[in-house]
Short mmCIF file of C-alpha atoms and ligand atoms in Angstrom, two decimals:
data_model
loop_
_atom_site.label_atom_id
_atom_site.label_comp_id
_atom_site.label_asym_id
_atom_site.label_seq_id
_atom_site.Cartn_x
_atom_site.Cartn_y
_atom_site.Cartn_z
CA MET A 812 97.51 24.15 -36.57
CA SER A 813 96.46 27.96 -36.52
CA LYS A 814 98.28 31.01 -37.26
CA GLN A 815 98.01 34.44 -35.46
CA ASP A 816 97.43 37.51 -37.02
CA THR A 817 99.50 40.12 -35.17
CA GLU A 818 97.17 43.24 -35.97
CA THR A 819 93.86 41.66 -35.39
CA GLY A 820 94.68 38.98 -32.95
CA VAL A 821 92.32 36.61 -35.20
CA VAL A 822 93.86 33.24 -35.45
CA ALA A 823 93.22 31.53 -38.91
CA ALA A 824 91.67 27.96 -38.56
CA GLU A 825 93.42 25.88 -41.32
CA ASN A 826 90.87 23.30 -41.04
CA LEU A 827 87.44 24.05 -42.88
CA ASP A 828 85.54 21.72 -40.45
CA ARG A 829 86.85 23.56 -37.49
CA VAL A 830 84.93 26.60 -38.28
CA GLU A 831 82.32 25.53 -36.00
CA ALA A 832 82.53 24.31 -32.58
CA PRO A 833 80.93 20.93 -31.75
CA VAL A 834 77.55 21.16 -29.96
CA THR A 835 76.03 19.34 -26.81
CA TRP A 836 72.37 18.34 -26.47
CA ARG A 837 71.88 21.15 -23.76
CA ALA A 838 72.91 23.76 -26.68
CA TYR A 839 70.47 22.07 -28.97
CA ALA A 840 67.79 22.70 -26.58
CA MET A 841 68.37 26.39 -25.83
CA CYS A 842 68.06 26.96 -29.47
CA VAL A 843 64.95 24.70 -29.69
CA PHE A 844 63.29 26.80 -26.68
CA ALA A 845 63.61 30.05 -28.80
CA SER A 846 61.29 28.69 -31.52
CA PHE A 847 58.39 29.02 -28.74
CA GLY A 848 58.19 32.68 -30.09
CA GLY A 849 56.38 31.09 -32.95
CA ILE A 850 53.46 30.61 -30.67
CA PHE A 851 52.82 34.13 -30.54
CA PHE A 852 52.59 34.88 -34.03
CA GLY A 853 50.23 32.00 -34.68
CA TYR A 854 48.00 32.50 -31.61
CA ASP A 855 47.74 36.02 -32.21
CA SER A 856 47.00 35.79 -36.15
CA GLY A 857 44.62 33.04 -35.36
CA TYR A 858 42.27 33.92 -32.28
CA ILE A 859 40.77 37.07 -33.89
CA GLY A 860 38.45 35.35 -36.57
CA GLY A 861 36.97 33.25 -33.85
CA VAL A 862 36.48 36.27 -31.42
CA GLN A 863 34.71 38.43 -34.19
CA GLY A 864 32.07 35.80 -34.76
CA MET A 865 31.35 35.42 -31.09
CA ASP A 866 27.64 36.76 -30.32
CA TYR A 867 28.57 38.32 -26.86
CA PHE A 868 31.74 40.37 -28.53
CA ILE A 869 29.61 41.37 -31.53
CA LYS A 870 26.82 42.97 -29.17
CA MET A 871 29.22 44.61 -27.15
CA ILE A 872 31.15 46.28 -30.00
CA SER A 873 28.34 47.27 -32.33
CA GLY A 874 25.08 47.32 -29.93
CA PRO A 875 22.89 44.89 -28.80
CA ASP A 876 20.90 44.27 -32.02
CA ALA A 877 23.84 43.46 -34.10
CA THR A 878 24.37 40.13 -35.36
CA GLU A 879 27.80 40.85 -37.20
CA LEU A 880 30.35 43.55 -36.68
CA LEU A 881 30.29 46.63 -39.16
CA SER A 882 32.91 46.23 -41.90
CA TRP A 883 35.20 49.03 -40.81
CA GLN A 884 35.15 47.91 -37.22
CA SER A 885 35.82 44.26 -38.43
CA SER A 886 38.40 45.69 -40.58
CA LEU A 887 40.03 48.08 -38.23
CA ILE A 888 40.18 45.44 -35.37
CA VAL A 889 41.91 42.91 -37.50
CA SER A 890 44.18 45.34 -39.68
CA ILE A 891 45.51 47.17 -36.86
CA LEU A 892 47.43 44.17 -35.46
CA SER A 893 49.22 43.96 -38.71
CA ALA A 894 49.99 47.86 -38.65
CA GLY A 895 51.49 47.11 -35.03
CA THR A 896 53.66 44.07 -36.03
CA PHE A 897 54.79 46.00 -39.19
CA CYS A 898 56.16 48.90 -37.20
CA GLY A 899 57.22 46.80 -34.58
CA ALA A 900 59.38 44.63 -37.06
CA LEU A 901 60.91 47.50 -38.43
CA ILE A 902 61.83 49.16 -35.06
CA ALA A 903 63.09 45.85 -33.74
CA GLY A 904 66.30 45.73 -35.86
CA ASP A 905 67.61 48.94 -34.35
CA LEU A 906 66.96 47.60 -30.85
CA ALA A 907 68.49 44.32 -31.65
CA ASP A 908 71.84 45.85 -33.01
CA TYR A 909 71.84 48.52 -29.77
CA PHE A 910 70.61 46.33 -26.95
CA GLY A 911 70.89 42.78 -28.30
CA ARG A 912 68.80 40.13 -29.64
CA ARG A 913 67.76 38.67 -26.40
CA PHE A 914 67.03 41.81 -24.59
CA THR A 915 64.59 42.92 -27.67
CA ILE A 916 62.83 39.60 -27.46
CA ILE A 917 62.38 40.05 -23.59
CA LEU A 918 61.19 43.57 -24.26
CA GLY A 919 59.14 42.60 -26.95
CA SER A 920 57.32 39.83 -24.82
CA ALA A 921 56.73 42.72 -22.00
CA VAL A 922 55.29 45.07 -24.70
CA PHE A 923 53.12 42.14 -25.73
CA ILE A 924 52.00 41.67 -22.04
CA VAL A 925 50.81 45.28 -21.81
CA GLY A 926 48.88 45.38 -25.10
CA VAL A 927 47.03 42.09 -24.21
CA ALA A 928 46.06 43.27 -20.90
CA LEU A 929 44.78 46.49 -22.13
CA GLN A 930 42.72 44.13 -24.68
CA THR A 931 41.63 41.70 -22.07
CA ALA A 932 40.45 44.96 -19.81
CA SER A 933 38.43 46.36 -22.84
CA ALA A 934 34.82 46.64 -22.79
CA GLY A 935 34.68 48.41 -25.97
CA LEU A 936 36.15 49.27 -29.31
CA VAL A 937 38.80 52.12 -28.35
CA LEU A 938 40.79 49.97 -25.72
CA LEU A 939 40.46 46.94 -27.77
CA VAL A 940 42.05 48.39 -30.65
CA VAL A 941 44.65 50.47 -28.85
CA GLY A 942 45.74 47.03 -26.90
CA ARG A 943 45.68 45.42 -30.35
CA ALA A 944 48.16 47.88 -31.71
CA VAL A 945 50.44 47.82 -28.80
CA ALA A 946 50.30 43.93 -28.50
CA GLY A 947 51.26 44.13 -32.71
CA LEU A 948 54.30 46.11 -31.80
CA GLY A 949 55.32 43.19 -29.35
CA VAL A 950 54.51 40.42 -31.68
CA GLY A 951 56.50 42.55 -34.44
CA PHE A 952 59.78 42.35 -32.20
CA VAL A 953 59.51 39.00 -31.34
CA SER A 954 58.71 37.54 -34.69
CA ALA A 955 61.49 39.58 -36.39
CA ILE A 956 64.04 39.06 -33.67
CA ILE A 957 63.74 35.26 -33.14
CA ILE A 958 64.69 34.43 -36.31
CA LEU A 959 67.40 36.54 -36.15
CA TYR A 960 68.52 34.94 -32.97
CA MET A 961 67.86 31.49 -33.50
CA SER A 962 69.69 31.47 -36.73
CA GLU A 963 72.94 33.19 -35.11
CA ILE A 964 73.08 30.25 -32.29
CA ALA A 965 72.10 27.59 -34.29
CA PRO A 966 74.61 25.12 -35.06
CA LYS A 967 74.91 25.11 -38.92
CA LYS A 968 74.15 21.42 -39.63
CA VAL A 969 70.59 21.72 -37.71
CA ARG A 970 70.15 25.56 -38.49
CA GLY A 971 67.29 25.02 -40.58
CA ALA A 972 65.42 22.38 -38.68
CA ILE A 973 65.98 24.59 -35.57
CA VAL A 974 64.29 27.44 -37.37
CA SER A 975 61.63 25.35 -38.86
CA GLY A 976 60.69 24.63 -35.30
CA TYR A 977 59.58 28.25 -35.12
CA GLN A 978 57.07 28.02 -38.00
CA PHE A 979 56.03 24.36 -36.11
CA CYS A 980 55.41 26.70 -33.39
CA ILE A 981 53.10 29.04 -35.53
CA THR A 982 51.24 26.51 -36.64
CA ILE A 983 50.54 25.01 -33.01
CA GLY A 984 49.48 28.64 -32.05
CA LEU A 985 47.08 28.72 -34.94
CA LEU A 986 45.55 25.62 -33.70
CA LEU A 987 45.31 26.78 -30.11
CA ALA A 988 43.72 29.69 -31.18
CA ALA A 989 41.05 27.96 -33.05
CA CYS A 990 40.30 25.53 -30.07
CA VAL A 991 40.07 28.11 -27.48
CA SER A 992 37.90 30.32 -29.30
CA TYR A 993 35.71 27.41 -30.28
CA GLY A 994 35.64 26.33 -26.63
CA THR A 995 34.31 29.71 -25.46
CA GLU A 996 32.26 31.10 -28.52
CA ASN A 997 29.06 30.24 -26.89
CA PHE A 998 29.75 31.70 -23.48
CA GLU A 999 26.90 34.37 -22.68
CA ASN A 1000 29.76 36.55 -20.73
CA SER A 1001 32.52 38.48 -21.34
CA GLY A 1002 34.96 35.35 -20.72
CA SER A 1003 33.96 34.24 -24.44
CA TYR A 1004 36.35 36.82 -25.68
CA ARG A 1005 38.54 37.62 -22.60
CA ILE A 1006 39.71 34.05 -22.09
CA PRO A 1007 41.27 33.64 -25.48
CA ILE A 1008 42.86 37.08 -25.38
CA GLY A 1009 44.07 36.61 -22.10
CA LEU A 1010 45.66 33.52 -22.28
CA GLN A 1011 48.33 34.81 -24.48
CA MET A 1012 49.90 36.35 -21.62
CA LEU A 1013 51.05 33.07 -21.02
CA TRP A 1014 53.04 32.58 -23.99
CA ALA A 1015 54.68 35.94 -23.61
CA LEU A 1016 55.52 34.92 -19.88
CA ILE A 1017 57.17 31.62 -21.03
CA LEU A 1018 59.15 33.24 -23.58
CA GLY A 1019 59.98 36.20 -21.76
CA VAL A 1020 61.17 34.46 -18.49
CA GLY A 1021 62.88 31.63 -20.26
CA LEU A 1022 64.93 34.16 -22.53
CA ILE A 1023 66.34 35.44 -19.39
CA PHE A 1024 68.35 32.30 -18.80
CA LEU A 1025 69.61 32.17 -22.27
CA PRO A 1026 72.82 33.65 -23.66
CA GLU A 1027 72.97 36.55 -25.82
CA SER A 1028 73.85 35.79 -29.48
CA PRO A 1029 77.87 35.83 -29.73
CA ARG A 1030 77.47 37.69 -33.27
CA TYR A 1031 76.04 40.41 -31.66
CA PHE A 1032 78.78 40.67 -29.04
CA VAL A 1033 81.46 40.47 -32.09
CA LYS A 1034 79.37 43.43 -33.78
CA LYS A 1035 80.03 45.43 -30.62
CA GLY A 1036 83.80 44.53 -30.37
CA LYS A 1037 83.10 42.83 -27.25
CA VAL A 1038 85.19 39.78 -27.82
CA GLU A 1039 85.52 38.47 -24.24
CA GLU A 1040 81.74 38.27 -24.07
CA ALA A 1041 81.28 36.71 -27.42
CA ARG A 1042 83.56 33.89 -26.19
CA LYS A 1043 81.65 33.37 -23.24
CA ALA A 1044 78.18 33.47 -24.81
CA LEU A 1045 79.38 31.15 -27.69
CA GLY A 1046 80.89 28.68 -24.99
CA ARG A 1047 77.35 28.61 -23.43
CA VAL A 1048 75.23 28.08 -27.06
CA ARG A 1049 77.81 25.07 -27.90
CA GLY A 1050 77.85 23.55 -24.43
CA GLN A 1051 81.93 24.04 -24.45
CA ASP A 1052 84.55 25.61 -22.16
CA PRO A 1053 84.78 29.50 -23.77
CA ASN A 1054 88.47 28.52 -23.97
CA SER A 1055 88.67 25.80 -25.65
CA HIS A 1056 90.13 25.50 -29.22
CA HIS A 1057 86.99 24.81 -30.63
CA ILE A 1058 85.34 28.01 -29.26
CA GLU A 1059 88.44 29.86 -30.52
CA ALA A 1060 88.53 28.48 -33.87
CA GLU A 1061 84.82 29.60 -34.54
CA LEU A 1062 84.84 32.96 -32.65
CA ASN A 1063 87.94 33.95 -34.63
CA GLU A 1064 85.91 33.21 -38.00
CA ILE A 1065 83.09 35.04 -37.04
CA ARG A 1066 85.23 37.71 -36.15
CA ALA A 1067 87.51 37.55 -39.26
CA ASN A 1068 84.15 37.60 -41.27
CA HIS A 1069 83.11 40.92 -39.28
CA GLU A 1070 86.59 42.37 -39.84
CA TYR A 1071 86.39 41.74 -43.55
CA GLU A 1072 82.63 43.18 -43.98
CA LYS A 1073 83.73 46.32 -42.14
CA ARG A 1074 86.62 46.77 -44.47
CA MET A 1075 84.22 46.46 -47.53
CA THR A 1076 81.67 48.96 -46.01
CA PRO A 1077 82.42 52.56 -44.94
CA GLU A 1078 81.69 53.74 -41.67
CA THR A 1079 78.17 55.76 -41.61
CA GLY A 1080 75.65 57.29 -39.37
CA TYR A 1081 72.24 56.09 -38.47
CA ILE A 1082 70.39 57.13 -42.06
CA GLY A 1083 73.65 55.77 -43.91
CA SER A 1084 73.56 52.33 -42.06
CA TRP A 1085 69.78 51.64 -43.03
CA LEU A 1086 70.89 52.91 -46.74
CA LEU A 1087 73.45 49.98 -46.45
CA CYS A 1088 70.84 47.67 -46.89
CA PHE A 1089 70.05 49.25 -50.42
CA SER A 1090 73.93 49.41 -51.36
CA GLY A 1091 75.55 47.83 -54.45
CA SER A 1092 73.91 46.89 -57.74
CA VAL A 1093 70.70 44.98 -58.32
CA GLY A 1094 72.17 43.21 -60.89
CA LEU A 1095 74.68 41.40 -58.61
CA ALA A 1096 73.41 38.57 -56.66
CA SER A 1097 75.85 39.20 -53.45
CA SER A 1098 75.14 42.91 -53.18
CA ASN A 1099 73.49 44.14 -50.21
CA VAL A 1100 70.17 45.56 -52.19
CA ARG A 1101 69.79 42.05 -53.80
CA LYS A 1102 70.08 40.52 -50.32
CA THR A 1103 67.55 42.71 -48.90
CA LEU A 1104 65.22 42.51 -52.06
CA LEU A 1105 65.71 38.42 -51.56
CA GLY A 1106 64.37 38.52 -48.11
CA ILE A 1107 61.53 41.18 -48.50
CA SER A 1108 60.53 39.09 -51.93
CA LEU A 1109 60.67 35.72 -50.17
CA GLN A 1110 58.05 36.71 -47.43
CA MET A 1111 56.21 38.46 -50.10
CA MET A 1112 56.00 35.16 -52.14
CA GLN A 1113 55.26 33.41 -49.12
CA GLN A 1114 52.06 35.22 -48.43
CA TRP A 1115 51.65 35.05 -52.30
CA THR A 1116 50.93 31.31 -52.11
CA GLY A 1117 47.56 31.87 -50.78
CA VAL A 1118 47.79 30.44 -47.45
CA ASN A 1119 46.17 32.85 -45.17
CA PHE A 1120 43.10 32.85 -47.75
CA VAL A 1121 42.95 29.38 -46.38
CA PHE A 1122 43.10 29.81 -42.84
CA TYR A 1123 41.45 33.26 -42.71
CA TYR A 1124 38.69 32.38 -45.14
CA SER A 1125 38.03 28.82 -45.49
CA THR A 1126 35.06 28.31 -43.06
CA ILE A 1127 33.49 31.06 -45.24
CA PHE A 1128 34.35 29.54 -48.67
CA LEU A 1129 33.20 26.30 -47.52
CA LYS A 1130 30.06 27.67 -46.46
CA GLY A 1131 29.49 29.31 -49.78
CA THR A 1132 29.92 25.65 -51.42
CA GLY A 1133 26.65 24.50 -49.59
CA ALA A 1134 27.79 21.09 -49.39
CA VAL A 1135 29.69 21.27 -45.83
CA ASN A 1136 27.73 20.62 -42.92
CA ASN A 1137 30.48 22.07 -40.46
CA PRO A 1138 32.62 24.50 -41.93
CA PHE A 1139 34.34 25.38 -38.75
CA LEU A 1140 35.22 21.70 -38.30
CA MET A 1141 36.62 21.50 -41.95
CA SER A 1142 38.75 24.95 -41.33
CA LEU A 1143 40.13 23.20 -37.95
CA ILE A 1144 41.02 19.94 -40.06
CA PHE A 1145 43.23 22.50 -42.23
CA THR A 1146 44.77 23.69 -39.14
CA LEU A 1147 45.61 20.24 -38.02
CA VAL A 1148 47.19 19.11 -41.31
CA ASN A 1149 49.24 22.38 -40.77
CA VAL A 1150 50.57 21.49 -37.63
CA LEU A 1151 51.06 17.72 -38.52
CA SER A 1152 52.87 18.13 -41.66
CA THR A 1153 55.14 20.91 -40.37
CA PRO A 1154 57.55 18.56 -38.63
CA LEU A 1155 58.61 16.64 -41.92
CA SER A 1156 60.34 20.13 -42.91
CA PHE A 1157 62.75 19.45 -40.06
CA TRP A 1158 63.94 16.58 -42.23
CA PHE A 1159 63.29 18.07 -45.78
CA VAL A 1160 65.19 21.41 -44.88
CA GLU A 1161 68.44 19.45 -44.16
CA ARG A 1162 68.20 16.66 -46.32
CA PHE A 1163 66.95 18.51 -49.71
CA GLY A 1164 68.15 21.97 -48.88
CA ARG A 1165 66.50 25.22 -48.96
CA ARG A 1166 66.21 25.84 -52.84
CA SER A 1167 64.95 22.24 -53.87
CA MET A 1168 62.37 22.39 -51.20
CA LEU A 1169 61.07 25.96 -52.46
CA LEU A 1170 61.14 24.70 -55.78
CA TRP A 1171 59.07 21.46 -55.23
CA GLY A 1172 56.96 23.07 -52.72
CA ALA A 1173 55.77 25.48 -55.21
CA ILE A 1174 54.95 23.02 -58.00
CA GLY A 1175 53.15 20.83 -55.79
CA MET A 1176 51.01 23.81 -54.50
CA THR A 1177 50.55 25.19 -58.07
CA VAL A 1178 49.14 21.69 -59.08
CA CYS A 1179 46.96 21.77 -56.00
CA GLU A 1180 45.40 25.33 -56.32
CA PHE A 1181 44.86 24.69 -60.11
CA ILE A 1182 42.72 21.25 -59.31
CA VAL A 1183 40.66 23.15 -56.72
CA ALA A 1184 39.88 25.81 -59.29
CA ALA A 1185 39.19 23.49 -62.17
CA VAL A 1186 36.87 21.36 -60.43
CA GLY A 1187 34.98 24.24 -58.91
CA VAL A 1188 34.45 25.60 -62.56
CA THR A 1189 33.95 22.05 -64.30
CA ILE A 1190 32.17 19.54 -62.29
CA GLY A 1191 31.63 21.99 -58.93
CA PHE A 1192 29.18 24.05 -60.89
CA ASN A 1193 27.29 21.62 -63.10
CA HIS A 1194 24.65 21.22 -60.34
CA THR A 1195 23.91 24.76 -58.64
CA HIS A 1196 21.30 26.04 -56.86
CA VAL A 1197 20.66 29.72 -55.86
CA VAL A 1198 20.47 31.17 -52.23
CA ASP A 1199 20.32 35.17 -51.71
CA ASP A 1200 21.07 35.50 -55.27
CA VAL A 1201 24.31 33.76 -54.88
CA THR A 1202 24.89 30.62 -57.23
CA ILE A 1203 26.08 27.91 -55.25
CA ALA A 1204 27.89 24.41 -56.32
CA ASN A 1205 26.14 21.43 -54.36
CA ASN A 1206 27.89 18.70 -55.90
CA ILE A 1207 29.18 16.99 -52.51
CA SER A 1208 31.79 14.78 -54.33
CA ALA A 1209 33.06 17.95 -56.22
CA VAL A 1210 33.36 19.59 -53.03
CA ASN A 1211 34.93 16.85 -51.04
CA VAL A 1212 37.92 16.64 -54.09
CA GLN A 1213 38.39 20.38 -53.48
CA ILE A 1214 38.67 19.78 -49.82
CA ALA A 1215 41.24 17.29 -50.29
CA PHE A 1216 43.13 19.15 -52.48
CA ILE A 1217 43.25 21.94 -50.25
CA ALA A 1218 44.49 19.66 -47.38
CA ILE A 1219 47.37 18.56 -49.82
CA TYR A 1220 48.20 22.17 -50.63
CA ILE A 1221 48.61 22.86 -47.09
CA SER A 1222 50.91 20.08 -46.37
CA PHE A 1223 52.98 21.47 -49.13
CA PHE A 1224 53.15 24.87 -47.56
CA ALA A 1225 53.88 23.40 -44.46
CA THR A 1226 56.47 21.11 -45.30
CA THR A 1227 58.04 23.91 -47.73
CA TRP A 1228 57.15 27.52 -47.99
CA GLY A 1229 56.11 27.88 -44.59
CA PRO A 1230 59.33 27.26 -42.78
CA GLY A 1231 61.50 27.74 -45.71
CA ALA A 1232 60.88 31.50 -46.03
CA TRP A 1233 61.74 31.91 -42.37
CA VAL A 1234 64.96 29.77 -42.55
CA LEU A 1235 66.36 31.80 -45.50
CA ILE A 1236 65.90 35.22 -44.02
CA GLY A 1237 67.89 34.39 -41.08
CA GLU A 1238 70.57 33.08 -43.34
CA ILE A 1239 71.30 35.33 -46.48
CA PHE A 1240 72.21 38.58 -44.74
CA PRO A 1241 75.69 39.59 -43.82
CA LEU A 1242 76.29 40.67 -40.08
CA SER A 1243 76.45 44.37 -41.03
CA ILE A 1244 72.99 44.25 -42.05
CA ARG A 1245 71.34 41.23 -40.47
CA SER A 1246 69.11 42.61 -37.94
CA ARG A 1247 67.89 45.25 -40.46
CA GLY A 1248 67.50 42.86 -43.13
CA VAL A 1249 65.61 40.17 -41.08
CA ALA A 1250 63.32 43.08 -39.74
CA LEU A 1251 62.47 44.56 -43.54
CA SER A 1252 61.73 40.82 -44.46
CA THR A 1253 59.40 39.80 -41.39
CA ALA A 1254 57.79 43.42 -41.65
CA SER A 1255 57.06 42.52 -45.50
CA ASN A 1256 55.43 39.13 -44.28
CA TRP A 1257 52.93 41.30 -42.15
CA PHE A 1258 52.47 43.99 -44.89
CA TRP A 1259 51.14 41.20 -47.40
CA ASN A 1260 49.61 39.23 -44.88
CA PHE A 1261 47.61 42.47 -44.36
CA ILE A 1262 47.12 43.18 -47.74
CA ILE A 1263 45.68 39.55 -48.90
CA GLY A 1264 43.70 39.68 -45.59
CA TYR A 1265 42.03 42.71 -46.81
CA ILE A 1266 41.43 42.37 -50.50
CA THR A 1267 40.46 38.90 -50.08
CA PRO A 1268 36.60 39.40 -49.02
CA TYR A 1269 36.56 41.69 -52.15
CA LEU A 1270 37.78 38.93 -54.38
CA VAL A 1271 35.23 36.38 -52.98
CA GLY A 1272 32.59 38.15 -51.61
CA SER A 1273 29.16 37.94 -53.46
CA GLN A 1274 28.75 41.71 -53.53
CA HIS A 1275 32.20 42.03 -55.36
CA ALA A 1276 34.34 39.98 -57.73
CA ASN A 1277 32.30 36.80 -56.42
CA MET A 1278 35.03 34.55 -57.66
CA GLN A 1279 34.33 31.63 -55.42
CA SER A 1280 36.46 28.54 -56.28
CA SER A 1281 38.18 30.34 -59.30
CA VAL A 1282 40.30 32.34 -56.49
CA PHE A 1283 42.19 29.47 -56.75
CA PHE A 1284 43.17 30.17 -60.40
CA LEU A 1285 44.98 33.47 -58.91
CA TRP A 1286 46.68 31.54 -56.21
CA GLY A 1287 47.56 28.83 -58.53
CA ALA A 1288 49.02 31.30 -60.80
CA LEU A 1289 50.76 33.15 -58.22
CA CYS A 1290 52.37 29.84 -56.92
CA ALA A 1291 53.56 29.44 -60.70
CA VAL A 1292 55.37 32.54 -60.26
CA CYS A 1293 56.84 31.18 -56.92
CA ILE A 1294 58.32 28.08 -59.18
CA VAL A 1295 60.24 30.70 -61.19
CA TYR A 1296 61.10 32.75 -58.37
CA ALA A 1297 63.00 29.76 -56.44
CA TYR A 1298 64.43 28.65 -59.54
CA PHE A 1299 66.21 31.74 -60.59
CA LEU A 1300 66.74 33.66 -57.23
CA VAL A 1301 66.77 31.22 -54.12
CA PRO A 1302 70.36 30.29 -53.21
CA GLU A 1303 71.10 27.06 -51.45
CA THR A 1304 72.60 27.80 -47.84
CA LYS A 1305 72.25 24.03 -46.34
CA GLY A 1306 75.07 23.13 -44.42
CA LEU A 1307 76.89 26.29 -44.06
CA THR A 1308 77.95 28.97 -41.26
CA LEU A 1309 76.39 32.33 -41.75
CA GLU A 1310 79.71 33.50 -42.95
CA GLN A 1311 80.15 30.73 -45.33
CA VAL A 1312 76.95 31.67 -46.72
CA ASP A 1313 78.04 35.25 -47.56
CA GLN A 1314 81.17 33.67 -49.25
CA MET A 1315 78.80 31.57 -51.59
CA LEU A 1316 76.63 34.49 -52.51
CA ASP A 1317 79.91 36.61 -53.58
CA GLU A 1318 81.15 33.60 -55.79
CA VAL A 1319 78.50 31.86 -57.18
CA SER A 1320 74.67 32.66 -58.90
CA PRO A 1321 71.66 31.04 -56.95
CA ARG A 1322 71.48 28.25 -59.50
CA LYS A 1323 74.99 27.03 -58.95
CA SER A 1324 74.90 27.51 -55.13
CA ALA A 1325 73.88 23.94 -54.23
CA ALA A 1326 77.45 22.77 -55.68
CA TRP A 1327 79.16 25.26 -53.93
CA LYS A 1328 81.76 24.36 -51.36
CA PRO A 1329 83.81 26.54 -49.06
CA THR A 1330 87.54 26.52 -50.10
CA THR A 1331 88.89 28.92 -47.66
CA THR A 1332 88.24 30.61 -44.43
CA PHE A 1333 87.46 34.12 -43.62
CA ALA A 1334 90.23 34.07 -40.80
CA SER A 1335 92.73 32.84 -43.37
CA MET A 1336 91.50 35.48 -46.07
CA GLU A 1337 92.20 38.27 -43.12
CA GLU A 1338 95.88 36.98 -42.51
CA LYS A 1339 96.51 37.20 -46.30
CA GLN A 1340 95.05 40.75 -46.36
CA THR A 1341 97.20 41.93 -43.34
CA THR A 1342 100.60 40.48 -44.64
CA ALA A 1343 100.28 41.62 -48.08
C1 LIG B 1252 53.15 32.42 -42.51
C2 LIG B 1252 51.68 32.80 -42.13
C3 LIG B 1252 50.71 31.83 -41.94
C4 LIG B 1252 51.30 30.50 -41.32
C5 LIG B 1252 50.59 29.26 -41.74
C6 LIG B 1252 53.63 31.36 -41.59
O1 LIG B 1252 54.85 30.98 -42.26
O2 LIG B 1252 54.06 33.65 -42.58
O3 LIG B 1252 51.40 33.82 -42.60
O4 LIG B 1252 49.51 31.96 -41.11
O5 LIG B 1252 52.63 30.26 -41.65
O6 LIG B 1252 51.22 28.32 -40.86
#
């Protein structure tokens, strides 16, 4: 049974389970395909470490006698990508609201291909840097909007698992990049860097062309007031007849939620709509500013776990211990552990929920990092030798313990904070600020990614703070902050539609959110409002 509101045409579903239509396997497959965008992210952050160490590349950039890149060159080459992605992610939110989610991702793939073509063609620093900035813009578009798109089209029961699929693709991208660079690093020609760089065009092509055949997000059409298009798109993402009562009920709930939000938020211009992301009181968990800060800080905390220290610097760190024969192989093993553990999160995220996952993940990572640090300062440095004025631990079994705990740490990250932070930023924002909220959060990921990448050499470099294993005390302490953060600030969004997440954040604090159950639909609230 359902009742129709004469003013808005919205029909209220009386059954709370009817707010989402059933889904076919084909529809699941569509959502899963979109996660392919993660390959960009991972590959792009992963290949540059390998390329920078290539002899041919170093000589091309720094001259025939050079054995390594000058610091400013290396820093420019690495950081220009983050600058591009940061800007790309910010612009992408606007584009996704004006032109659609799908179009923005396709555009991002095209921009990325242009950037990669410039880098592949480059035979010197300038074109390479320009190419990386352009490619970064494309990665920024894709990394922000894929999350938005997937969260909006995925069925609620598996939304967490599907967005975790994106994280899985990031890990595959990182692994592929490491393997390809390893394969070409000894080439004595431009193929050494051109192959790993050029190969990325393939990921962009697959994603861009694939998305041409996928439907637009129905929630985007609702935001644009295009109800019939929304109905057709929803029919496609659920694999149902667009005129079926299931689609009718789900569409009505999305529309009613949007009507409700529109009533709550004043009509504004461009600047005003950005300011909307920061409206309300910081003290109120349901205010826009709190949701925006939550998204931005979630991604910041994800970077603060120190995961990229392991991915960017583990080779150098392990070399420094003097106890590992093939540090490259070891860092490849960490990358492999990352890939192999991530699928567990598909189950964790729906079985235990986002909140418990982040809480337990932070506890596990904290313990592992403190063990690595403690082993380093107690056992590891009992037996040391000095190379080039640097004190090096050569207690092999201590270093092995450290390696084992770094691997366990990675699997904690891969099953919890890695996917969890992405899943949550797709879920916590109301439709009115969702695209910008996700964009700001993604930009925060890239910003902190850059900051950590930039400061780490100063933390561990022998000329600077030379923290060696003790750097893990720092990451451990930051992970301990993640425990407190997850306990007080992260809400449980498992099993709810995006509209129900809105309701839940309005009604309970994050600590009580896991027990929250929806008691009404937006469509029936709208109905009461118009009959009152
Ligand atoms: C993070 C990246 C990290 C990767 C490792 C992602 O979720 O945002 O910074 O390199 O996970 O798998």
